[in-house]
Short mmCIF file of C-alpha atoms and ligand atoms in Angstrom, two decimals:
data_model
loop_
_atom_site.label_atom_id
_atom_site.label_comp_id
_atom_site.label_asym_id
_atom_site.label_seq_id
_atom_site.Cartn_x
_atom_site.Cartn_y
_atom_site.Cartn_z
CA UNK G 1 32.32 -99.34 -98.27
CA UNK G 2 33.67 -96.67 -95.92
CA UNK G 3 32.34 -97.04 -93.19
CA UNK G 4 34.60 -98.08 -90.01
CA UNK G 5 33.76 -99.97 -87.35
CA UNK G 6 34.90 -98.84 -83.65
CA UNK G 7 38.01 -100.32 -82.73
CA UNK G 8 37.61 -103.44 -80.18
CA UNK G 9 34.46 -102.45 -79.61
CA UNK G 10 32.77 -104.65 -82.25
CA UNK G 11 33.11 -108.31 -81.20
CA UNK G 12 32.73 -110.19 -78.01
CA UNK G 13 36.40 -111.96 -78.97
CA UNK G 14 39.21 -110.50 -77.64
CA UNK G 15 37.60 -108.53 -75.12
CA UNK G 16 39.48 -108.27 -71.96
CA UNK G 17 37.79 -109.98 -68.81
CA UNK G 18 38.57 -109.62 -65.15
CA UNK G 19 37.53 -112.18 -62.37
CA UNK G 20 36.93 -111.57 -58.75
CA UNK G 21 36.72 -114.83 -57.06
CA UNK G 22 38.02 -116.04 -53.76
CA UNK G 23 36.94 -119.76 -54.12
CA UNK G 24 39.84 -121.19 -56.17
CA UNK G 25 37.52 -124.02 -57.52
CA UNK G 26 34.68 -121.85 -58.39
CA UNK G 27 37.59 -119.46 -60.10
CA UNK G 28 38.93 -122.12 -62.06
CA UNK G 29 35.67 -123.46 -63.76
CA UNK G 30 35.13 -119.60 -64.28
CA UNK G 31 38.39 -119.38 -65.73
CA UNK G 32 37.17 -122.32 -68.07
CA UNK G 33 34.51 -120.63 -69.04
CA UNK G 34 36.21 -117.48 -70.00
CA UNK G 35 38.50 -119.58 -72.13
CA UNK G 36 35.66 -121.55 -73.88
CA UNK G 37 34.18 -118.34 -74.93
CA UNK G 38 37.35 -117.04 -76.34
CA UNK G 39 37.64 -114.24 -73.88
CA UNK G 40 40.85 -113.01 -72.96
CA UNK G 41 41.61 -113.36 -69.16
CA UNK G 42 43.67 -109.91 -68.01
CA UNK G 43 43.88 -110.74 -64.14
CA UNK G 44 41.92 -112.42 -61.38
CA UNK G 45 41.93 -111.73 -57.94
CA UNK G 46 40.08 -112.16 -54.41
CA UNK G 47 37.97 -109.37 -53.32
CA UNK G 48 38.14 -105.73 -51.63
CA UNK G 49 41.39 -103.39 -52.28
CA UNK G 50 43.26 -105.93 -54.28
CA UNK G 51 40.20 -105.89 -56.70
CA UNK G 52 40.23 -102.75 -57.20
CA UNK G 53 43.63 -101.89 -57.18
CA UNK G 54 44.15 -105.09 -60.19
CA UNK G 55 41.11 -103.55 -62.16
CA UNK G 56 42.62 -99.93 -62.17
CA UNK G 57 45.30 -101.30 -63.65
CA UNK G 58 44.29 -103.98 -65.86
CA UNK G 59 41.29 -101.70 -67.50
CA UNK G 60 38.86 -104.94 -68.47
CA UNK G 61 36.30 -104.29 -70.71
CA UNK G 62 34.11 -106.46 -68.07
CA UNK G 63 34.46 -107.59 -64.70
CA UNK G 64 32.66 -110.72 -63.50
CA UNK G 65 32.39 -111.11 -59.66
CA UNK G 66 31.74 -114.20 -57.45
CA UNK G 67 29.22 -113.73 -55.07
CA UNK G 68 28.39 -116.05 -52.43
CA UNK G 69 27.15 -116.17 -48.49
CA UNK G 70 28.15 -114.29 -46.65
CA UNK G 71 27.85 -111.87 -49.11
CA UNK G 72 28.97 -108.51 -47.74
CA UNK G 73 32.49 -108.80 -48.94
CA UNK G 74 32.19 -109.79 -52.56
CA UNK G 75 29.00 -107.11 -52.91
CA UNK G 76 31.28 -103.94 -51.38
CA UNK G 77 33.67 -105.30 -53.77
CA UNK G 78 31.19 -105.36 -56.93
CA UNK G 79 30.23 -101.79 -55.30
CA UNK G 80 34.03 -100.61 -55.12
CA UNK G 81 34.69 -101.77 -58.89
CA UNK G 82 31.49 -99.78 -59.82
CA UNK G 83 32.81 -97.11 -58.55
CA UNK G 84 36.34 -96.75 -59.26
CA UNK G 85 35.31 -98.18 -62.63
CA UNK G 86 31.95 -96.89 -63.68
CA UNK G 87 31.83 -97.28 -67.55
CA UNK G 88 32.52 -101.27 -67.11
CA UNK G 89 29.98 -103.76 -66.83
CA UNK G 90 30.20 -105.61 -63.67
CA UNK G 91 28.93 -109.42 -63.91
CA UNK G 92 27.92 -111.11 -61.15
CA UNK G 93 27.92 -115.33 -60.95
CA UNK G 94 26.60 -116.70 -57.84
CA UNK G 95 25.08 -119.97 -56.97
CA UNK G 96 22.34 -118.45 -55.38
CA UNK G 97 19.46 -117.65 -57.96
CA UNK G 98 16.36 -116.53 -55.90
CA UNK G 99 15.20 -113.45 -56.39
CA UNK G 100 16.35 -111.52 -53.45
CA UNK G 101 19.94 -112.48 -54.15
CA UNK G 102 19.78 -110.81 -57.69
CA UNK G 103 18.30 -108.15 -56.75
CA UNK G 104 21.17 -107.55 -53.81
CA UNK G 105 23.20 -107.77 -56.47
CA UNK G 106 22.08 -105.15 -58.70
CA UNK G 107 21.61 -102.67 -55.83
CA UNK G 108 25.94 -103.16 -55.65
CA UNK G 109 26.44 -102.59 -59.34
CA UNK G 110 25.82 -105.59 -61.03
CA UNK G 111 24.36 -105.22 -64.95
CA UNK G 112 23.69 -108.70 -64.73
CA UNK G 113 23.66 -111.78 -63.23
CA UNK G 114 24.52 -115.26 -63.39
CA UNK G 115 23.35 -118.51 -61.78
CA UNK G 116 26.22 -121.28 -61.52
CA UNK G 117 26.91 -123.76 -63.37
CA UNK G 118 28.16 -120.57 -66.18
CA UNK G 119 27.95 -122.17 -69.46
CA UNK G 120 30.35 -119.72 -71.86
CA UNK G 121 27.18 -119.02 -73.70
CA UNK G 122 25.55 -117.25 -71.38
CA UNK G 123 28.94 -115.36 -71.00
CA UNK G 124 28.82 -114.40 -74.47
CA UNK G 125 25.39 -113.34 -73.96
CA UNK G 126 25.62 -111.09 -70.87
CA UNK G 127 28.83 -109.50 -71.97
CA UNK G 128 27.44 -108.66 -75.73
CA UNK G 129 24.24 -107.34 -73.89
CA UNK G 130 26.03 -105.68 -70.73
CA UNK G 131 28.39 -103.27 -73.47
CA UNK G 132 25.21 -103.01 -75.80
CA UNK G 133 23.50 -101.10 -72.97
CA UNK G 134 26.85 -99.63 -71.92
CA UNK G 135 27.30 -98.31 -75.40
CA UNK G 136 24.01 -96.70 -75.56
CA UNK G 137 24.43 -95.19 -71.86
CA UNK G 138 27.74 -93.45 -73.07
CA UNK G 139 26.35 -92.29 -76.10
CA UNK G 140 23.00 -91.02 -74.35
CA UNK G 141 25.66 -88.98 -72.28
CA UNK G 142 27.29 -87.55 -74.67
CA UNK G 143 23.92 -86.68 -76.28
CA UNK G 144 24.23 -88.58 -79.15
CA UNK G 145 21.11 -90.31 -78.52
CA UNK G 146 17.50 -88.82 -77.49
CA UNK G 147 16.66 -89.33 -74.35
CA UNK G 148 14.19 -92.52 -73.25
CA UNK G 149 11.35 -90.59 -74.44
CA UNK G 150 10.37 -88.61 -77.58
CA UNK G 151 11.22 -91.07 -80.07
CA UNK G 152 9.27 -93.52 -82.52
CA UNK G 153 10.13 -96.70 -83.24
CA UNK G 154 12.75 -97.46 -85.68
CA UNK G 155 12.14 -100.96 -87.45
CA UNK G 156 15.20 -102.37 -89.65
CA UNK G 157 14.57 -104.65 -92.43
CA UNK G 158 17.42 -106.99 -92.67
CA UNK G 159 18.32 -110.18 -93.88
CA UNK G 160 21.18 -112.57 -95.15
CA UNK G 161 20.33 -112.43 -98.82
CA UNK G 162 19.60 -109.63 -101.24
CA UNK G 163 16.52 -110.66 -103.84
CA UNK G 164 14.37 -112.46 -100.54
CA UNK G 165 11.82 -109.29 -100.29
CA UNK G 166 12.58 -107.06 -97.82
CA UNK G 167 12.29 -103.93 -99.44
CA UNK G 168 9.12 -105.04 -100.54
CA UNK G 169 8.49 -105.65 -96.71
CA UNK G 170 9.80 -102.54 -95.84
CA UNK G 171 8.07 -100.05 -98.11
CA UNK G 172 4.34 -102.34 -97.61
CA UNK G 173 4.97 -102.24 -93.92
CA UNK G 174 5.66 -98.36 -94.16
CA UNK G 175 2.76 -97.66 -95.99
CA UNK G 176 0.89 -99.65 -94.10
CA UNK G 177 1.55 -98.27 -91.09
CA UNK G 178 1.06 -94.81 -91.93
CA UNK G 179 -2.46 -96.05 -93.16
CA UNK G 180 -3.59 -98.20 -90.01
CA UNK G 181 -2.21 -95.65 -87.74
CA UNK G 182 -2.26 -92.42 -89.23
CA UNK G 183 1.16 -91.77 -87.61
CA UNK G 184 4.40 -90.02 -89.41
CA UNK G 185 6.70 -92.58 -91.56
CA UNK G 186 10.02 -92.36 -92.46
CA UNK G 187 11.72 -95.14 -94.85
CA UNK G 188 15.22 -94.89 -94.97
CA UNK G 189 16.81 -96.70 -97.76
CA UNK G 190 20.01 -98.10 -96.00
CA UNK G 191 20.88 -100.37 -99.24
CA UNK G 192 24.81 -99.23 -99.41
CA UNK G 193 24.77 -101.29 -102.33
CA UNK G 194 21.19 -100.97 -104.59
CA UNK G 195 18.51 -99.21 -102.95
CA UNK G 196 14.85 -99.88 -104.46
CA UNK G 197 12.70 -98.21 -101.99
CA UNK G 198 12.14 -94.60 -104.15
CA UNK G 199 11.78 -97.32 -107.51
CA UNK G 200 9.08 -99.29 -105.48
CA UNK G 201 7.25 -96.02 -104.53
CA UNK G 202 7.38 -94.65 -108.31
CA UNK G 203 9.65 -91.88 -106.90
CA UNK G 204 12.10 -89.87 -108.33
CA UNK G 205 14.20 -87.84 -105.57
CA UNK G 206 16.03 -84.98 -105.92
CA UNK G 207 18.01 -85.33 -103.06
CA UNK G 208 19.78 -88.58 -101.80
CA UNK G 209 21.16 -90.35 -98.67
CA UNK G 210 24.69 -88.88 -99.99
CA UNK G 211 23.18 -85.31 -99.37
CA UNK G 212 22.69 -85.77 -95.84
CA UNK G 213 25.83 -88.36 -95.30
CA UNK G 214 28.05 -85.11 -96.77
CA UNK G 215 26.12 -82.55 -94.70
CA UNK G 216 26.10 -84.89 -91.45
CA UNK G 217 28.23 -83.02 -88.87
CA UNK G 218 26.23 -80.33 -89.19
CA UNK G 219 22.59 -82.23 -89.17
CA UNK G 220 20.56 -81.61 -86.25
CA UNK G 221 17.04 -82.69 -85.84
CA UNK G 222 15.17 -79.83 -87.28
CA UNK G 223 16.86 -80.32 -90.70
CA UNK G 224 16.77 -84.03 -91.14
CA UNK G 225 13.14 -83.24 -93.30
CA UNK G 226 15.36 -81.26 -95.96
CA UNK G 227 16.27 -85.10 -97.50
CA UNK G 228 13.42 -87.12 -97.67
CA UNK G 229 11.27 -87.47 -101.00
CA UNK G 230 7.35 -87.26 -100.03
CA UNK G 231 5.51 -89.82 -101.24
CA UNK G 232 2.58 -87.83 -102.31
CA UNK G 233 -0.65 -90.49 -102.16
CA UNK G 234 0.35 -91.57 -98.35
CA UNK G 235 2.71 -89.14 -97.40
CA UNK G 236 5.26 -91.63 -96.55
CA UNK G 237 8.53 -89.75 -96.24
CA UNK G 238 11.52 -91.68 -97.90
CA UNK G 239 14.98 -90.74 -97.58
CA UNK G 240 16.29 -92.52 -100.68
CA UNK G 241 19.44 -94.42 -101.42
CA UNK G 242 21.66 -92.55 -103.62
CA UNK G 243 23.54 -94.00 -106.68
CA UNK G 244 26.50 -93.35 -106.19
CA UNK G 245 28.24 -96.12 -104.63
CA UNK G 246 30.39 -94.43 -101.81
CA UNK G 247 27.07 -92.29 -100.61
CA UNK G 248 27.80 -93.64 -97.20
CA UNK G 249 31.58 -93.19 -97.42
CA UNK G 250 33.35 -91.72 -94.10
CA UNK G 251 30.40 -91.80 -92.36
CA UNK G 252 31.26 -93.92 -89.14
CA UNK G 253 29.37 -96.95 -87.48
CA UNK G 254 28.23 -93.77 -84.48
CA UNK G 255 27.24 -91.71 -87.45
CA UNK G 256 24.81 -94.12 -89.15
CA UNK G 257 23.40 -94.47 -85.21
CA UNK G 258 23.17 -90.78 -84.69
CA UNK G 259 21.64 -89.98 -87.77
CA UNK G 260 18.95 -93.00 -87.65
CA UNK G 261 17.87 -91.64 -84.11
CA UNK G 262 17.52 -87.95 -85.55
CA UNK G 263 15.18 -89.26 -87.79
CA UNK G 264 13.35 -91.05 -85.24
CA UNK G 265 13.35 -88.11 -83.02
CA UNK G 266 11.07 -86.52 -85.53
CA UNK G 267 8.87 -89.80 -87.29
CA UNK G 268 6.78 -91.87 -85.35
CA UNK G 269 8.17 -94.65 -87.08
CA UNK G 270 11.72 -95.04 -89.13
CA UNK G 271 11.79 -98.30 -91.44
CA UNK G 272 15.40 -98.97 -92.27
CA UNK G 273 15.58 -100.95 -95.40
CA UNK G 274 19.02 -102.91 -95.51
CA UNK G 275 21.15 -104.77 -98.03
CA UNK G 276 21.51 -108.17 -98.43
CA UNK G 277 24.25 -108.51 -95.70
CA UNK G 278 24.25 -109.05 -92.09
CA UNK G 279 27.90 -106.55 -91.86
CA UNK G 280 28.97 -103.86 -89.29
CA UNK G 281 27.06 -100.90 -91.31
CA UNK G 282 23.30 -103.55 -90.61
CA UNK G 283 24.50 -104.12 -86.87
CA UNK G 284 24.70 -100.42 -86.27
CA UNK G 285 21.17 -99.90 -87.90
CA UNK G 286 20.11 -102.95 -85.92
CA UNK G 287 21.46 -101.60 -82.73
CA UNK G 288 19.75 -98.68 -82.73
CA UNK G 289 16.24 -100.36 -83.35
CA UNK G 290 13.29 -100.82 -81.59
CA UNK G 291 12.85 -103.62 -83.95
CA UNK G 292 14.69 -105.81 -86.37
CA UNK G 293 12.56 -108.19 -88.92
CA UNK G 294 15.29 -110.45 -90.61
CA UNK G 295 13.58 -111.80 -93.81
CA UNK G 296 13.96 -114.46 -95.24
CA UNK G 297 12.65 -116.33 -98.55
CA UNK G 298 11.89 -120.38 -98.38
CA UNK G 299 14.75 -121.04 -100.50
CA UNK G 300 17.36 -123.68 -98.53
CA UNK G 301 20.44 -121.44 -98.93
CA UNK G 302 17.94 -118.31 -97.70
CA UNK G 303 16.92 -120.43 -94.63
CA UNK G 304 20.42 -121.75 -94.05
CA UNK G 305 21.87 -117.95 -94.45
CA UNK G 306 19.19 -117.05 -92.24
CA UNK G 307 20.40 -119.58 -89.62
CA UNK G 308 23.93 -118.26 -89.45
CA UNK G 309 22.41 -114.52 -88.97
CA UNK G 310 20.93 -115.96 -86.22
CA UNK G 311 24.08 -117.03 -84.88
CA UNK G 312 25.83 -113.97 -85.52
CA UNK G 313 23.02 -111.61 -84.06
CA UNK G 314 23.47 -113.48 -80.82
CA UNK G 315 27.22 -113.01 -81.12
CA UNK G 316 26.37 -109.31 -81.57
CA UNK G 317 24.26 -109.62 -78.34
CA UNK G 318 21.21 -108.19 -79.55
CA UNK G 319 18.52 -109.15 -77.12
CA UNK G 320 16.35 -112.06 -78.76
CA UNK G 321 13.06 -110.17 -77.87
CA UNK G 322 14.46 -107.38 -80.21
CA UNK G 323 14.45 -109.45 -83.64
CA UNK G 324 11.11 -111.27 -85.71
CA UNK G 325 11.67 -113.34 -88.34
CA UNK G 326 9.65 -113.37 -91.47
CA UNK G 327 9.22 -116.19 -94.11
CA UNK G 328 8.40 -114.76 -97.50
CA UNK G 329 7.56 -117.08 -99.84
CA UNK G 330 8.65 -115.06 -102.50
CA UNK G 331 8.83 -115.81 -105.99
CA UNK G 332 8.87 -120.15 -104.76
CA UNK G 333 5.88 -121.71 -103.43
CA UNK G 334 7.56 -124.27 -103.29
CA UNK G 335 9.71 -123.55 -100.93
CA UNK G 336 10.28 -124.55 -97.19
CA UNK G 337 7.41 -123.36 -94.98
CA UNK G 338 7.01 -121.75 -91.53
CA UNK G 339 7.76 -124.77 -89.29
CA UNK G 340 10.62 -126.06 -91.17
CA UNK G 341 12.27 -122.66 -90.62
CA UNK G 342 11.72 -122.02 -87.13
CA UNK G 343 13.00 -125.88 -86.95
CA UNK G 344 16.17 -125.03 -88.76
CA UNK G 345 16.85 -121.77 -87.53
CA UNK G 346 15.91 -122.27 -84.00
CA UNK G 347 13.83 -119.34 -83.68
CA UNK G 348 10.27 -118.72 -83.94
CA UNK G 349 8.65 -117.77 -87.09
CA UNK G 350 6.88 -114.47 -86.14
CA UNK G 351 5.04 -113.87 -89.72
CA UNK G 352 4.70 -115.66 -93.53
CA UNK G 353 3.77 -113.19 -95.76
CA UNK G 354 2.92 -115.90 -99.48
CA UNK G 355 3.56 -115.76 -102.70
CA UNK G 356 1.65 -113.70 -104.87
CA UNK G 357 1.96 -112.60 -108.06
CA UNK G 358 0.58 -109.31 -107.33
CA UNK G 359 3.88 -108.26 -105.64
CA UNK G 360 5.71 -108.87 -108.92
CA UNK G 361 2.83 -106.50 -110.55
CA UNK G 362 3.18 -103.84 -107.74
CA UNK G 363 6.70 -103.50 -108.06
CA UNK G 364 6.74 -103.55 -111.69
CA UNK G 365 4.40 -100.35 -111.45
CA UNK G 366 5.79 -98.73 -108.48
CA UNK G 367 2.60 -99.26 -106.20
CA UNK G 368 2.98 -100.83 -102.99
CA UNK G 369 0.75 -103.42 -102.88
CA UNK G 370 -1.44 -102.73 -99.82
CA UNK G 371 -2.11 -99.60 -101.48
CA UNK G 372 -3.60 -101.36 -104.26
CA UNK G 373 -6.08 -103.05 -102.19
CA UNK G 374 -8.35 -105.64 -103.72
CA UNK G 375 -7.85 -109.27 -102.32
CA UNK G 376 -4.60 -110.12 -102.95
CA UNK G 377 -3.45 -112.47 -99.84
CA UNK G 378 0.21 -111.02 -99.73
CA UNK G 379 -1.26 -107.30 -99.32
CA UNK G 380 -3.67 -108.50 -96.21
CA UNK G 381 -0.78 -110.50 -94.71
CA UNK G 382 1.32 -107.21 -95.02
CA UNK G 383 -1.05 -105.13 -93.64
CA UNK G 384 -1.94 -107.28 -90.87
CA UNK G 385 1.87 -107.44 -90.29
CA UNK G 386 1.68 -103.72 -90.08
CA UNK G 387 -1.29 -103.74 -87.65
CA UNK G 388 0.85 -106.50 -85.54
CA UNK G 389 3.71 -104.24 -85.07
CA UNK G 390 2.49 -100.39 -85.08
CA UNK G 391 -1.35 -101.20 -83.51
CA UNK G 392 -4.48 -100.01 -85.56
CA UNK G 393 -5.45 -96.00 -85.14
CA UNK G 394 -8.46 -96.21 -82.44
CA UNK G 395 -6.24 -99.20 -80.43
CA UNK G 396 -4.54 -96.55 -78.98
CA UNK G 397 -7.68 -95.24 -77.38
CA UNK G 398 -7.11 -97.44 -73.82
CA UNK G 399 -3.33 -96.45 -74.23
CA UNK G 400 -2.13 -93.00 -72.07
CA UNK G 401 -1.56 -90.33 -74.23
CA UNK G 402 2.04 -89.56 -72.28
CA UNK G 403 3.02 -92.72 -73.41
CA UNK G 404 1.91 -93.73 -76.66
CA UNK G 405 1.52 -97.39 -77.09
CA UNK G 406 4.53 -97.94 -79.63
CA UNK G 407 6.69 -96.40 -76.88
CA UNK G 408 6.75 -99.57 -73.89
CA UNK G 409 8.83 -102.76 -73.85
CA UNK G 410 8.04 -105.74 -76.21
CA UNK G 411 6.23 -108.45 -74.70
CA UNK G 412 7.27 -111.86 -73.99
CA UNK G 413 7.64 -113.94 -77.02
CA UNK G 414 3.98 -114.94 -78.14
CA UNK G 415 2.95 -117.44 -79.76
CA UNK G 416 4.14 -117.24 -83.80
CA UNK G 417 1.83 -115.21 -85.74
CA UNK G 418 1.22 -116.82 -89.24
CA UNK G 419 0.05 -113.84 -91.24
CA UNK G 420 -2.11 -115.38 -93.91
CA UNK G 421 -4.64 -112.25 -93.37
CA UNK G 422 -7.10 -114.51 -92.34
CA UNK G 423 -7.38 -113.55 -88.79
CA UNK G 424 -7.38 -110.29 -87.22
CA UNK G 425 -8.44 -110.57 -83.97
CA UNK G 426 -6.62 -110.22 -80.55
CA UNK G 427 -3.54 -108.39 -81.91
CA UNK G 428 -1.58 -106.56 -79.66
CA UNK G 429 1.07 -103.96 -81.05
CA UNK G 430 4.55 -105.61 -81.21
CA UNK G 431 6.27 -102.64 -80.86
CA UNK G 432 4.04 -101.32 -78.21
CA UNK G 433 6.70 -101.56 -75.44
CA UNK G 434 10.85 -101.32 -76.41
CA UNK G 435 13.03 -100.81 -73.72
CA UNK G 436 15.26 -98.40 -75.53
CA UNK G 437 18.55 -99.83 -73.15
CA UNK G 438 19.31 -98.18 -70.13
N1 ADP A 501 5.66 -112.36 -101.48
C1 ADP A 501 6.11 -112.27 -102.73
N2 ADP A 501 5.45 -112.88 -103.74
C2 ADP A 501 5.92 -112.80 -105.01
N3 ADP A 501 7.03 -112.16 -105.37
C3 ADP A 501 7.74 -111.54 -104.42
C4 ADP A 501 7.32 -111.56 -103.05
N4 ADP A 501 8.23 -110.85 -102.34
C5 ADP A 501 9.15 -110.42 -103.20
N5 ADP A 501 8.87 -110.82 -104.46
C6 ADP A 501 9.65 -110.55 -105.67
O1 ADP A 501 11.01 -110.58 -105.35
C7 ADP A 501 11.65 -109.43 -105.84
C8 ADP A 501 12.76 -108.99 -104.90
O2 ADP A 501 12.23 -108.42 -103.73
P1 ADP A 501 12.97 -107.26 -102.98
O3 ADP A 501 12.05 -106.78 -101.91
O4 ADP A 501 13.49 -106.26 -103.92
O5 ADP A 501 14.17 -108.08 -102.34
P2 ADP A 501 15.39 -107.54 -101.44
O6 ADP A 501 15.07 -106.17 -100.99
O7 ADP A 501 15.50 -108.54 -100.34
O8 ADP A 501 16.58 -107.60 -102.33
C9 ADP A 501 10.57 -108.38 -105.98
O9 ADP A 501 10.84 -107.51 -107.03
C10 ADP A 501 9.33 -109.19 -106.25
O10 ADP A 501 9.16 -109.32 -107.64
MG1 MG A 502 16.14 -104.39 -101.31
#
């Protein structure tokens, strides 16, 4: 595959780190730290000129400063680094915690902020979410991204495995969604190896992901409608995966992120239907999500698999509140249910969609299965998943109209929602409220 991921950029290891600390104890179990996390240490220093001067030179990729009372020094150094150096994340680590504290600190630069003991952890946490958000601010400047507002919600199907359902869970969830909400759908078959979503949907497209990939420079919002195949008895638009195996050739880790947010500058909601992989090409479609749902089937390895992703999307530093998991019993009832997941994988279990023959039957004739209707459990479970994340046309009716619902911040982590389809009551949106990164 062609695509290339941005140089250094990628991976919390081997990023550069610089440490402002005056308190040679408190700079040595920093310095620990660091090392634990596999960071490289490029200079540390006390505070004011010195800091500054060290930083200009040594160009971190972060900068963690010490705060502690009094305070005024190590803050109008945080606020000197921000300004001399105002693309790099500046982490504060303080013993203080209370609220006033933080916020002191933020008001002198800080992206985030961390209460001592600092476990290496939490390092690798803060710094993958600190250039995250740094990423999309640069790219927001240089207009590669829509602004906070006037975009849907992009929701990427991923998972470990290929064969676990998710493009069944993508195209059911996109139909479904267009049907409880009534809003504009985009699927957008991101399989670089075997995309299904135009077989699922009976479709047969006359233009491809490899049409828009070759035209991409030149794509601006207003054209992105020119690819997608409408599916005529929903009106689900699908951008389909093309057969040709280098479709996504040359196009860069940015590109795939630009062109995913054109779409959503014009759908209320992009699906992004993945491969079996968690590589750089499903990071960049994660990264520019509202949502992710990383599926996963009850088989051992699937679970196990889906444990490592886990791992890895923490190493990516995608915020936690960002990714659902969903157990789909697939084609084994026999398999390891909800609770054993969320034991194994340390995560909650946010839906089950079950086994049910009728999926095999709906994608043998190219009819998503909530479309079929009747009583099969795995279509009410999908469409309940679908009213979970996109809200139910008519729920919007208490929402502002300047800000529609599927536009805010996701809420805390609920409780796990088991979607057997048995209850629909008391279910807020999931996607209702995305902070988009600032
Ligand atoms: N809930 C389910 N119950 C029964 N069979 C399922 C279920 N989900 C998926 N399948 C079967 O598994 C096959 C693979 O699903 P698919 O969505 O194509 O996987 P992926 O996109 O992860 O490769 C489908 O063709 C379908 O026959
Ligand atoms: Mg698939």
């Amino acid at each position: 595959m062609g695509v290339s991921e941005r140089k250094g950029r990628g991976l919390v290891a081997n990023l550069r780190v610089l440490i402002a600390d005056e308190d040679l104890d408190s700079r040595v179990s920093m310095k620990r730290a660091v090392a634990r996390a596999e960071l490289d240490l490029v200079g540390e220093t006390g505070y004011g000129t010195e800091a500054v001067s060290l930083a200009l030179e040594a160009r971190p990729d972060v900068i963690f400063v010490a705060v502690e009372e009094p305070a005024a020094r190590p803050l109008d150094t945080a606020d000197g680094l921000a300004n001399a150096l105002p693309d790099t994340p500046i982490i504060i680590y303080s013993s203080a915690g209370d609220a006033e504290s933080v916020r002191r600190g933020m008001i002198f630069g800080a992206r985030d902020y961390l209460v001592k003991p600092v476990e290496s952890s939490r390092i690798r946490d803060a710094i993958g979410v600190a250039l995250n958000q740094e990423e999309r601010r640069q790219m927001r400047r240089a207009g590669q991204l829509s602004a906070v507002h006037g975009r849907g919600s992009v929701i990427t199907v991923a998972g470990a495995k290929g064969g676990i359902g998710k493009s069944v869970v993508s195209t059911n969830l996109a139909v479904a969604l267009r049907q409880e909400t009534g809003r504009s759908v985009v699927i957008i078959d991101a399989d670089t190896q075997f995309g299904d979503v135009a077989t699922m949907l009976d479709l047969l497209p006359d233009v491809t992901v490899g049409d828009l990939v070759k035209q991409r420079g030149d794509v601006d919002r207003s054209m992105v409608r020119q690819f997608v195949t409408t599916h005529a008895a929903t009106g689900v638009d699908v951008l389909a995966a093309s057969e040709e195996e280098d479709a996504w050739d040359g196009c860069s880790l940015d590109d795939v992120k630009r062109l995913i947010d054109l779409y959503a500058q014009v759908y209320d909601f992009v699906i992004v239907d993945t491969a079996g992989a968690m590589d750089a090409f499903v990071r960049a479609c994660i990264e520019t999500s509202t949502l992710s749902l990383v599926v996963s089937s009850g088989d051992v390895s699937a679970v196990r698999d889906t444990a490592a992703a886990v791992r890895r999307l923490d190493k990516w530093g995608v915020h936690p509140d960002r990714v659902r998991f969903v157990l789909n019993a697939g084609s084994h009832d026999q398999g390891i249910n909800a609770d054993e997941m969320a034991e194994a994988i340390g995560r909650e279990v946010f839906w089950t969609v079950p086994h049910d023959r009728a999926v095999i039957d709906s994608v043998q004739v190219g009819q998503p299965l909530v479309l079929r209707g009747g009583k099969a459990k795995a279509a009410q479970s999908l469409t309940m998943l679908a009213r979970r994340i996109g809200g139910k046309s008519g729920a919007s009716d208490t929402q502002s109209t300047s800000e529609p619902f599927w536009r805010r911040v996701l809420p805390a982590r609920g409780p796990a929602m088991r979607g057997t389809g048995d209850d629909d009551t008391g279910l807020e949106p999931v996607v209702e409220t995305v902070d988009r990164g600032r």
